[in-house]
Amino acid sequence: MSAASLQNYIAGTWQNKNGHKTLPVENPSTGEVISHVPLSGAKDVNEAVKAAANAFLKWSVMPIKERVQIFFRYKFLLEKHTQELAELVHKENGKIMSEAMAEIEKSIEVTEFACSMPQLTSGEILEVSRGVECRIDRYPVGVVASITPFNFPAMVPNWTIPNALVLGNTMVLKPSELVPMSSCRLAELLKEAGLPDGVFNIVHGGQETVEAICDHPGIQAVTFVGSTKVAKIVYARSTAHFKRALCLGGAKNHLIVMPDAHEDMTASNVAASMSGCAGQRCMAASAMVAVGSVDHIIKKLVDEAKKIVPGKNLGAVISKAAKERIERYITEAEQQGAKILLDGRGAKVEGKENGYYVGPTVIDHVKPEMKIAQEEVFGPVLSIMRANDVDEALKIENANPYGNAASVFTQSGGIARYVAEHASAGMIGVNIGVPVPREPFSFGGWNESKFGAGDITGKSSIEFFTKPKKTTTKWNPEARKNWMS
Ligand code: NAD
């Protein structure tokens, strides 16, 4: 596959049979065009679904212990190619190399988890009445589709690829058209690991491609990760076509900082959380609620944030439009009376003058009703709101429509437990700025951050990617002794 012009990956071959309009893919650090991605339509989706359905016939009946061997090899290949994959992620997404490496390391962790599926999915059996037994076996759901966002070009596809496939499903992946290259390399590694053709397919594109996926009767389940606006569209459209759907949306994560919080640990954690991946992660802290007298922590936090330098330890944001949107939020907050403690607008990196950089930005005295406090900014920007006590802080957190993550910084176990119980979010951090659950714990938020039951990774993914079959058996006539017989 040539990087200059990407193709769809269907039944194990790279192809562009239907001729497509293309979109340029940019390197956000430099603004250079690095590739072109095809914008596929319903015909391409149909071909990929046909390939996946065909492959399902053999793949789904292969014992899980055999399927998993391919993913042991895939894990090895991810390890072997970590540097190369990270360079690709860095190039098409703009995040710094250490963050890109971490993305591949997380992909390895989820693959490791998938390799434990034979142990986790061994059936259940019980004698439910005299001589009568019930057993549960798990069956794959069929062809599943995975629709992914720009901010984790390798990790988010890998949230679903290993688990869904090890469990016997086949897949059509629709990567973000902004970062389509990493997925193509993953397809090559899956093939090298021994995955049969057609088990994994890629159809590139945007809205039209996604709509064709939602509508296609041959797809049984859809996972989506992206903005809340599109998550709602995909959830509604997929379920209207009687598919299972699990759609993860955007976020506005609150960090509640108490006066007794450890100064250094809090300042460095908050600064890292708001600026990591240039603030373009659904677990980023974009709102801090400062409870009582915490000015000493805010001062330290600004000092920490000043050490974060665009082009060095801070990557680019994804596009010119994203840079402009983020800077607009900052300007509006300023106009509404918020106080800018550190201003990242107009950031430039020497030698990369056409890159899309926004410096770390800390804004104090933001009011909960301001747009910057309510909406997902998706840039390295922290809004600080003030509260008199923990209940007022929780009220601000609870009022936000999202619910991906929330954290509390304190040295009091009682306060930590109180916040963990009362915050309205699916993932809670105690003295942790980015509380991503590690495998086998599952990943997923609440409220407008997720539509559909269950979570996308960990043990929860087993429910989503399988259907249970319950078999009740009796062999001996003497068992006819009670109502169940
Ligand atoms: P996006 O919603 O713009 O795009 C996601 C996917 O949907 C892409 O593949 C895109 O091609 C497709 N798409 C875009 N517009 C569409 C439309 N109108 N109809 C159908 N499909 C459409 O999201 P993004 O900008 O790529 O990613 C950033 C967003 O993803 C942020 O909101 C972030 O919080 C969220 N995100 C959430 C999680 C989570 O776990 N909750 C994880 C990562 C990213």
Coordinates of C-alpha atoms and ligand atoms in Angstrom, one line a residue:
M1 CA 0.0 0.0 0.0
S2 CA 1.4 3.4 -1.0
A3 CA 1.3 6.1 1.6
A4 CA 0.8 8.7 -1.1
S5 CA -2.7 7.6 -1.9
L6 CA -4.5 5.3 0.5
Q7 CA -6.9 2.5 -0.5
N8 CA -9.6 0.5 1.2
Y9 CA -8.6 -2.9 2.5
I10 CA -11.2 -5.5 1.6
A11 CA -10.8 -9.3 1.7
G12 CA -7.0 -9.0 2.3
T13 CA -6.3 -6.7 -0.7
W14 CA -5.8 -3.0 -1.1
Q15 CA -8.3 -1.7 -3.6
N16 CA -9.9 1.4 -5.0
K17 CA -12.3 -0.3 -7.5
N18 CA -15.0 2.3 -7.4
G19 CA -12.9 5.3 -8.0
H20 CA -13.2 7.9 -5.3
K21 CA -13.0 11.6 -4.5
T22 CA -10.1 12.0 -2.0
L23 CA -9.2 14.2 0.9
P24 CA -5.7 15.4 1.6
V25 CA -4.2 14.1 4.9
E26 CA -2.1 16.7 6.7
N27 CA 0.8 16.5 9.1
P28 CA -0.5 18.9 11.8
S29 CA 3.0 19.7 13.1
T30 CA 4.0 21.2 9.7
G31 CA 0.8 21.6 7.7
E32 CA 2.2 19.5 4.9
V33 CA 0.0 17.1 2.9
I34 CA 1.3 13.6 3.5
S35 CA -1.3 11.4 1.9
H36 CA -4.8 11.3 0.3
V37 CA -7.6 9.3 1.7
P38 CA -10.5 8.0 -0.4
L39 CA -14.1 9.0 0.5
S40 CA -15.9 5.7 0.1
G41 CA -19.6 5.2 -0.4
A42 CA -22.3 2.5 0.1
K43 CA -20.9 0.3 -2.6
D44 CA -17.5 0.0 -0.9
V45 CA -19.2 -0.6 2.5
N46 CA -21.2 -3.4 0.9
E47 CA -18.1 -5.0 -0.6
A48 CA -16.4 -4.9 2.8
V49 CA -19.4 -6.4 4.6
K50 CA -19.6 -9.2 2.0
A51 CA -16.0 -10.0 2.6
A52 CA -16.5 -9.9 6.3
A53 CA -19.6 -12.1 6.2
N54 CA -17.8 -14.6 4.0
A55 CA -14.8 -14.8 6.4
F56 CA -17.2 -15.1 9.3
L57 CA -18.3 -18.6 8.2
K58 CA -14.8 -20.1 9.0
W59 CA -13.5 -17.6 11.5
S60 CA -16.5 -17.8 13.9
V61 CA -16.3 -21.6 14.2
M62 CA -12.5 -21.7 14.8
P63 CA -11.9 -22.6 18.5
I64 CA -11.1 -19.4 20.4
K65 CA -7.8 -21.0 21.5
E66 CA -6.7 -21.1 17.9
R67 CA -8.0 -17.6 17.1
V68 CA -6.1 -16.2 20.1
Q69 CA -2.7 -17.5 18.7
I70 CA -2.9 -14.9 16.0
F71 CA -3.3 -12.2 18.6
F72 CA -0.3 -13.4 20.5
R73 CA 1.6 -12.9 17.3
Y74 CA -0.1 -9.5 16.7
K75 CA 1.0 -8.4 20.2
F76 CA 4.6 -9.4 19.3
L77 CA 4.4 -7.4 16.1
L78 CA 3.1 -4.3 17.9
E79 CA 6.0 -4.6 20.2
K80 CA 8.5 -5.1 17.4
H81 CA 7.1 -2.1 15.4
T82 CA 6.3 0.2 18.3
Q83 CA 8.8 2.9 17.2
E84 CA 7.6 2.8 13.6
L85 CA 3.9 2.9 14.5
A86 CA 4.5 5.7 17.0
E87 CA 6.3 7.7 14.2
L88 CA 3.2 7.2 12.0
V89 CA 0.9 8.3 14.8
H90 CA 3.1 11.4 15.4
K91 CA 3.1 12.2 11.8
E92 CA -0.6 12.1 11.1
N93 CA -1.9 13.2 14.5
G94 CA 0.7 15.7 15.6
K95 CA 1.1 14.4 19.2
I96 CA 4.7 14.2 20.5
M97 CA 6.6 10.9 20.2
S98 CA 6.4 9.9 23.9
E99 CA 2.6 10.2 23.7
A100 CA 2.5 8.3 20.4
M101 CA 4.6 5.5 22.0
A102 CA 2.2 5.4 25.0
E103 CA -0.6 4.9 22.5
I104 CA 1.1 1.8 21.1
E105 CA 1.8 0.5 24.6
K106 CA -1.9 0.8 25.4
S107 CA -2.7 -1.1 22.2
I108 CA -0.3 -3.9 23.4
E109 CA -2.1 -3.9 26.7
V110 CA -5.5 -4.4 25.2
T111 CA -4.2 -7.1 22.9
E112 CA -2.7 -8.9 26.0
F113 CA -6.2 -8.7 27.5
A114 CA -7.8 -10.2 24.4
C115 CA -5.3 -13.1 24.6
S116 CA -6.9 -13.9 28.0
M117 CA -10.4 -14.3 26.4
P118 CA -10.3 -18.2 26.4
Q119 CA -10.0 -18.1 30.2
L120 CA -12.6 -15.3 30.6
T121 CA -15.2 -16.8 28.3
S122 CA -15.1 -20.4 29.3
G123 CA -18.7 -21.4 29.7
E124 CA -21.0 -21.6 32.7
I125 CA -22.7 -24.8 33.7
L126 CA -25.0 -25.7 36.6
E127 CA -27.4 -28.5 37.6
V128 CA -30.5 -26.3 38.0
S129 CA -32.9 -29.2 39.0
R130 CA -32.4 -32.9 39.6
G131 CA -30.8 -34.3 36.5
V132 CA -31.3 -31.1 34.6
E133 CA -28.4 -28.8 33.6
C134 CA -28.2 -25.4 32.1
R135 CA -25.2 -24.1 30.2
I136 CA -24.3 -20.9 28.6
D137 CA -22.1 -20.6 25.6
R138 CA -21.1 -17.3 24.0
Y139 CA -21.4 -16.8 20.2
P140 CA -20.0 -14.0 18.2
V141 CA -22.6 -11.5 16.9
G142 CA -21.4 -11.4 13.3
V143 CA -20.0 -8.6 11.3
V144 CA -19.2 -5.6 13.5
A145 CA -18.2 -2.1 12.5
S146 CA -15.9 0.2 14.4
I147 CA -15.9 3.9 13.7
T148 CA -13.0 5.8 15.2
P149 CA -11.9 9.4 15.9
F150 CA -8.8 11.4 15.1
N151 CA -7.2 11.7 18.5
F152 CA -5.9 8.1 19.0
P153 CA -5.2 6.8 15.5
A154 CA -3.8 3.4 16.7
M155 CA -5.2 3.0 20.2
V156 CA -8.9 3.5 19.6
P157 CA -9.0 1.1 16.7
N158 CA -7.2 -1.3 19.0
W159 CA -9.9 -0.9 21.7
T160 CA -12.1 -3.0 19.5
I161 CA -10.0 -5.0 17.0
P162 CA -8.4 -7.6 19.3
N163 CA -11.5 -8.2 21.6
A164 CA -14.1 -8.3 18.8
L165 CA -12.0 -10.6 16.5
V166 CA -10.8 -13.0 19.2
L167 CA -14.4 -13.4 20.2
G168 CA -15.1 -14.7 16.7
N169 CA -16.6 -11.6 15.0
T170 CA -15.3 -10.1 11.7
M171 CA -14.9 -6.4 11.3
V172 CA -15.2 -3.4 9.1
L173 CA -13.2 -0.5 10.4
K174 CA -13.9 3.1 9.4
P175 CA -11.0 5.2 10.7
S176 CA -11.0 8.9 11.0
E177 CA -10.3 10.5 7.6
L178 CA -8.0 12.9 9.4
V179 CA -5.7 10.0 10.5
P180 CA -6.2 7.1 8.3
M181 CA -2.6 5.9 7.9
S182 CA -2.0 4.1 11.2
S183 CA -5.0 1.8 10.7
C184 CA -3.6 0.7 7.4
R185 CA -0.3 -0.3 9.0
L186 CA -2.3 -2.2 11.7
A187 CA -4.1 -4.1 8.8
E188 CA -0.7 -5.1 7.5
L189 CA 0.5 -6.4 10.9
L190 CA -2.7 -8.3 11.4
K191 CA -2.2 -10.0 8.1
E192 CA 1.5 -10.8 9.0
A193 CA 0.2 -12.2 12.3
G194 CA -1.8 -14.7 10.2
L195 CA -5.3 -13.2 10.3
P196 CA -7.3 -14.8 7.5
D197 CA -8.4 -12.4 4.7
G198 CA -11.7 -10.8 5.2
V199 CA -11.8 -11.0 9.0
F200 CA -10.6 -7.4 9.2
N201 CA -11.4 -4.8 6.5
I202 CA -11.0 -1.0 6.3
V203 CA -13.3 1.3 4.5
H204 CA -12.1 4.9 4.5
G205 CA -14.3 8.0 4.3
G206 CA -16.4 10.3 6.3
Q207 CA -20.1 11.0 6.9
E208 CA -21.4 9.1 3.8
T209 CA -19.4 6.0 4.7
V210 CA -20.6 6.1 8.3
E211 CA -24.2 6.4 7.2
A212 CA -23.8 3.4 4.9
I213 CA -22.5 1.4 7.8
C214 CA -25.4 2.4 10.1
D215 CA -27.9 1.4 7.4
H216 CA -26.3 -1.9 6.2
P217 CA -28.4 -4.9 7.1
G218 CA -25.3 -7.2 7.1
I219 CA -23.7 -5.4 10.0
Q220 CA -24.9 -6.7 13.4
A221 CA -23.1 -4.3 15.8
V222 CA -21.5 -0.8 15.6
T223 CA -19.1 0.8 18.0
F224 CA -18.4 4.4 17.6
V225 CA -15.9 6.7 19.4
G226 CA -16.0 10.5 18.6
S227 CA -17.9 13.6 19.4
T228 CA -21.3 13.5 21.2
K229 CA -23.0 15.1 18.3
V230 CA -22.0 12.3 15.9
A231 CA -22.3 9.6 18.7
K232 CA -26.0 10.5 19.0
I233 CA -26.5 10.3 15.2
V234 CA -24.7 6.9 14.9
Y235 CA -26.5 5.5 17.9
A236 CA -30.0 6.5 16.7
R237 CA -29.4 5.4 13.1
S238 CA -27.7 2.1 13.9
T239 CA -30.4 1.1 16.5
A240 CA -33.1 2.2 14.1
H241 CA -31.7 -0.5 11.8
F242 CA -31.9 -3.0 14.7
K243 CA -28.1 -3.2 15.4
R244 CA -26.4 -3.3 18.7
A245 CA -24.7 0.0 19.2
L246 CA -22.2 1.4 21.7
C247 CA -21.3 5.0 21.0
L248 CA -18.7 6.9 23.1
G249 CA -18.9 10.7 22.9
G250 CA -17.2 13.8 24.0
A251 CA -16.3 14.9 27.5
K252 CA -15.9 17.8 29.9
N253 CA -13.9 16.4 32.8
H254 CA -13.8 18.2 36.1
L255 CA -11.0 18.1 38.7
I256 CA -12.0 19.1 42.2
V257 CA -9.1 20.5 44.1
M258 CA -9.4 20.7 47.8
P259 CA -7.3 23.1 50.1
D260 CA -5.6 20.1 51.7
A261 CA -4.4 18.7 48.3
H262 CA -0.7 17.9 48.0
E263 CA 0.6 21.0 46.2
D264 CA 3.3 19.5 44.0
M265 CA 1.5 16.3 43.0
T266 CA -1.7 18.2 42.3
A267 CA -0.1 21.0 40.2
S268 CA 1.9 18.5 38.1
N269 CA -1.0 16.2 37.6
V270 CA -3.4 18.9 36.6
A271 CA -0.9 20.5 34.2
A272 CA -0.2 17.1 32.6
S273 CA -3.9 16.3 32.3
M274 CA -5.0 19.5 30.6
S275 CA -2.1 19.5 28.2
G276 CA -1.3 15.9 27.3
C277 CA -2.0 15.1 23.7
A278 CA -2.5 18.8 23.3
G279 CA -5.7 18.5 25.3
Q280 CA -7.2 16.4 22.6
R281 CA -8.3 13.4 24.7
C282 CA -11.6 12.5 26.1
M283 CA -9.9 12.1 29.5
A284 CA -8.3 15.5 29.5
A285 CA -9.0 17.8 32.5
S286 CA -10.5 20.9 31.0
A287 CA -12.3 22.2 34.1
M288 CA -10.9 22.6 37.5
V289 CA -13.0 23.5 40.5
A290 CA -10.9 25.2 43.1
V291 CA -12.5 24.7 46.5
G292 CA -11.6 27.4 49.1
S293 CA -8.1 28.7 49.5
V294 CA -6.1 27.0 46.8
D295 CA -4.3 29.9 45.3
H296 CA -0.9 28.4 46.2
I297 CA -1.8 25.3 44.1
I298 CA -3.0 27.5 41.2
K299 CA 0.3 29.4 41.3
K300 CA 2.3 26.2 41.2
L301 CA 0.1 24.8 38.4
V302 CA 0.8 27.9 36.3
D303 CA 4.5 27.4 36.9
E304 CA 4.2 23.7 35.9
A305 CA 2.2 24.7 32.7
K306 CA 4.9 27.2 31.8
K307 CA 7.3 24.3 31.4
I308 CA 5.1 22.8 28.7
V309 CA 6.5 24.1 25.4
P310 CA 4.8 23.8 22.0
G311 CA 7.0 21.7 19.6
K312 CA 9.0 20.2 22.5
N313 CA 6.8 18.6 25.1
L314 CA 3.5 19.7 23.6
G315 CA 2.3 18.5 20.2
A316 CA 0.2 20.2 17.6
V317 CA -3.6 20.3 17.5
I318 CA -5.2 18.4 14.6
S319 CA -6.0 21.2 12.1
K320 CA -6.1 24.9 11.4
A321 CA -9.8 24.8 12.1
A322 CA -9.2 23.2 15.5
K323 CA -6.5 25.9 16.4
E324 CA -8.9 28.7 15.4
R325 CA -11.8 27.1 17.4
I326 CA -9.7 26.7 20.6
E327 CA -8.3 30.3 20.4
R328 CA -11.9 31.5 19.9
Y329 CA -13.0 29.9 23.1
I330 CA -10.1 31.6 25.0
T331 CA -10.9 35.0 23.5
E332 CA -14.6 34.7 24.3
A333 CA -13.9 33.7 27.9
E334 CA -11.5 36.7 28.2
Q335 CA -14.2 39.0 26.8
Q336 CA -16.7 37.7 29.4
G337 CA -14.4 38.6 32.3
A338 CA -12.4 35.5 33.0
K339 CA -8.7 36.1 33.9
I340 CA -6.1 34.5 31.7
L341 CA -3.1 33.4 33.8
L342 CA -1.3 31.7 30.9
D343 CA -2.1 32.4 27.3
G344 CA -1.3 29.9 24.6
R345 CA -2.8 31.8 21.7
G346 CA -0.6 32.5 18.7
A347 CA 1.9 29.9 19.6
K348 CA 4.6 29.4 16.9
V349 CA 7.3 26.8 16.7
E350 CA 10.5 27.7 14.9
G351 CA 11.0 25.7 11.7
K352 CA 7.4 24.6 11.9
E353 CA 5.7 27.9 11.2
N354 CA 2.8 26.2 9.4
G355 CA 2.0 23.8 12.2
Y356 CA -1.1 24.1 14.2
Y357 CA 0.1 24.9 17.7
V358 CA -1.7 26.2 20.8
G359 CA 0.3 26.8 23.9
P360 CA -0.9 25.7 27.4
T361 CA -3.6 28.1 28.6
V362 CA -4.8 28.5 32.2
I363 CA -7.9 30.7 32.7
D364 CA -9.1 31.6 36.2
H365 CA -12.5 32.9 37.5
V366 CA -14.4 31.1 34.8
K367 CA -18.1 31.0 35.6
P368 CA -20.1 27.8 35.2
E369 CA -22.5 29.5 32.7
M370 CA -19.7 30.5 30.3
K371 CA -19.4 28.6 27.0
I372 CA -15.8 27.6 27.8
A373 CA -17.0 25.9 31.1
Q374 CA -19.8 24.1 29.4
E375 CA -18.5 22.9 26.1
E376 CA -15.7 20.5 25.1
V377 CA -12.8 22.7 24.0
F378 CA -10.4 19.9 23.0
G379 CA -7.2 21.9 23.3
P380 CA -4.6 22.5 26.0
V381 CA -6.8 24.8 28.0
L382 CA -7.8 24.7 31.6
S383 CA -10.8 26.7 33.0
I384 CA -10.7 27.3 36.7
M385 CA -14.0 27.8 38.5
R386 CA -14.2 28.7 42.2
A387 CA -16.4 27.0 44.8
N388 CA -16.8 27.5 48.6
D389 CA -17.1 23.9 49.5
V390 CA -17.2 20.4 48.1
D391 CA -20.9 20.3 47.6
E392 CA -20.8 23.5 45.5
A393 CA -18.0 21.9 43.5
L394 CA -20.0 18.7 43.0
K395 CA -23.0 20.8 41.9
I396 CA -20.9 22.4 39.1
E397 CA -19.6 18.9 38.1
N398 CA -23.1 17.3 38.2
A399 CA -24.7 20.1 36.1
N400 CA -22.4 19.4 33.2
P401 CA -24.2 17.2 30.6
Y402 CA -21.1 15.0 30.0
G403 CA -19.8 12.3 32.3
N404 CA -16.7 10.7 31.1
A405 CA -14.3 11.3 34.1
A406 CA -14.0 13.3 37.3
S407 CA -11.1 13.6 39.7
V408 CA -10.6 14.9 43.2
F409 CA -7.3 16.0 44.7
T410 CA -7.2 15.8 48.5
Q411 CA -5.4 14.1 51.3
S412 CA -8.7 13.2 53.1
G413 CA -10.1 9.7 52.5
G414 CA -13.5 10.8 53.5
I415 CA -13.7 13.7 51.0
A416 CA -12.2 11.4 48.3
R417 CA -14.9 8.8 48.9
Y418 CA -17.7 11.5 49.0
V419 CA -16.6 12.9 45.6
A420 CA -16.2 9.4 44.1
E421 CA -19.8 8.6 45.2
H422 CA -21.4 11.8 44.1
A423 CA -19.6 12.8 40.9
S424 CA -21.7 12.1 37.9
A425 CA -19.1 10.4 35.7
G426 CA -18.1 6.8 34.7
M427 CA -14.4 7.1 35.5
I428 CA -13.2 8.6 38.8
G429 CA -9.7 9.7 39.8
V430 CA -8.4 10.2 43.3
N431 CA -5.2 12.3 43.1
I432 CA -5.0 11.1 39.4
G433 CA -5.5 13.6 36.6
V434 CA -6.2 11.1 33.8
P435 CA -8.1 8.2 35.5
V436 CA -8.1 5.7 32.6
P437 CA -8.9 2.3 33.9
R438 CA -6.3 -0.3 32.9
E439 CA -7.2 -3.7 31.6
P440 CA -9.1 -5.8 32.7
F441 CA -11.2 -2.8 34.0
S442 CA -13.4 -1.4 31.3
F443 CA -13.4 2.1 29.7
G444 CA -16.6 4.1 29.3
G445 CA -18.3 7.2 30.6
W446 CA -21.8 8.2 31.7
N447 CA -24.5 10.7 30.5
E448 CA -23.8 12.4 27.2
S449 CA -20.4 10.8 27.0
K450 CA -21.8 7.3 26.1
F451 CA -24.8 5.9 24.4
G452 CA -25.6 2.2 24.8
A453 CA -25.1 -0.3 27.6
G454 CA -21.8 -1.5 28.9
D455 CA -18.3 -0.3 28.2
I456 CA -16.1 -0.7 25.2
T457 CA -13.0 -2.5 26.6
G458 CA -12.2 -4.9 29.4
K459 CA -14.6 -7.6 30.5
S460 CA -17.6 -5.4 29.5
S461 CA -16.7 -5.9 25.9
I462 CA -17.5 -9.6 26.1
E463 CA -21.2 -8.8 26.6
F464 CA -21.2 -6.4 23.6
F465 CA -19.3 -8.7 21.2
T466 CA -21.1 -11.9 22.0
K467 CA -24.6 -13.3 22.4
P468 CA -25.2 -15.9 25.0
K469 CA -26.9 -19.2 24.2
K470 CA -28.6 -21.0 27.0
T471 CA -29.0 -24.8 26.7
T472 CA -31.0 -26.8 29.1
T473 CA -30.4 -30.6 29.1
K474 CA -31.9 -33.7 30.7
W475 CA -30.9 -37.2 29.8
N476 CA -32.3 -39.5 32.5
P477 CA -36.0 -40.2 33.0
E478 CA -35.7 -40.6 36.8
A479 CA -35.0 -36.9 36.9
R480 CA -38.8 -36.3 36.5
K481 CA -39.2 -35.4 40.1
N482 CA -40.1 -31.8 40.4
W483 CA -41.7 -28.9 38.5
M484 CA -38.7 -28.3 36.3
S485 CA -38.5 -31.8 34.9
Ligands
NAD1 P1 -16.0 13.2 15.2 O1 -17.3 12.9 15.9 O2 -15.9 14.4 14.4 O3 -15.6 12.0 14.2 C1 -15.6 10.6 14.6 C2 -15.9 9.7 13.5 O4 -17.2 10.1 13.0 C3 -15.0 9.9 12.3 O5 -14.7 8.6 11.8 C4 -15.7 10.7 11.3 O6 -15.4 10.4 10.0 C5 -17.2 10.4 11.6 N1 -18.1 11.5 11.3 C6 -17.8 12.8 11.5 N2 -19.0 13.5 11.2 C7 -19.9 12.7 10.9 C8 -21.3 12.8 10.6 N3 -21.9 14.0 10.6 N4 -22.0 11.7 10.4 C9 -21.5 10.5 10.5 N5 -20.1 10.3 10.8 C10 -19.4 11.3 11.0 O7 -14.9 13.1 16.3 P2 -13.3 13.5 16.2 O8 -13.3 15.0 16.0 O9 -12.7 12.7 15.2 O10 -12.8 13.1 17.6 C11 -12.8 13.9 18.7 C12 -14.0 13.6 19.6 O11 -14.0 12.3 20.0 C13 -14.0 14.4 20.9 O12 -15.3 14.8 21.1 C14 -13.6 13.4 21.9 O13 -14.0 13.7 23.3 C15 -14.2 12.2 21.4 N6 -13.6 11.0 21.9 C16 -14.2 10.3 22.9 C17 -13.7 9.2 23.5 C18 -14.4 8.4 24.5 O14 -13.9 7.3 24.9 N7 -15.5 8.9 25.0 C19 -12.4 8.7 23.0 C20 -11.7 9.5 22.1 C21 -12.3 10.6 21.5

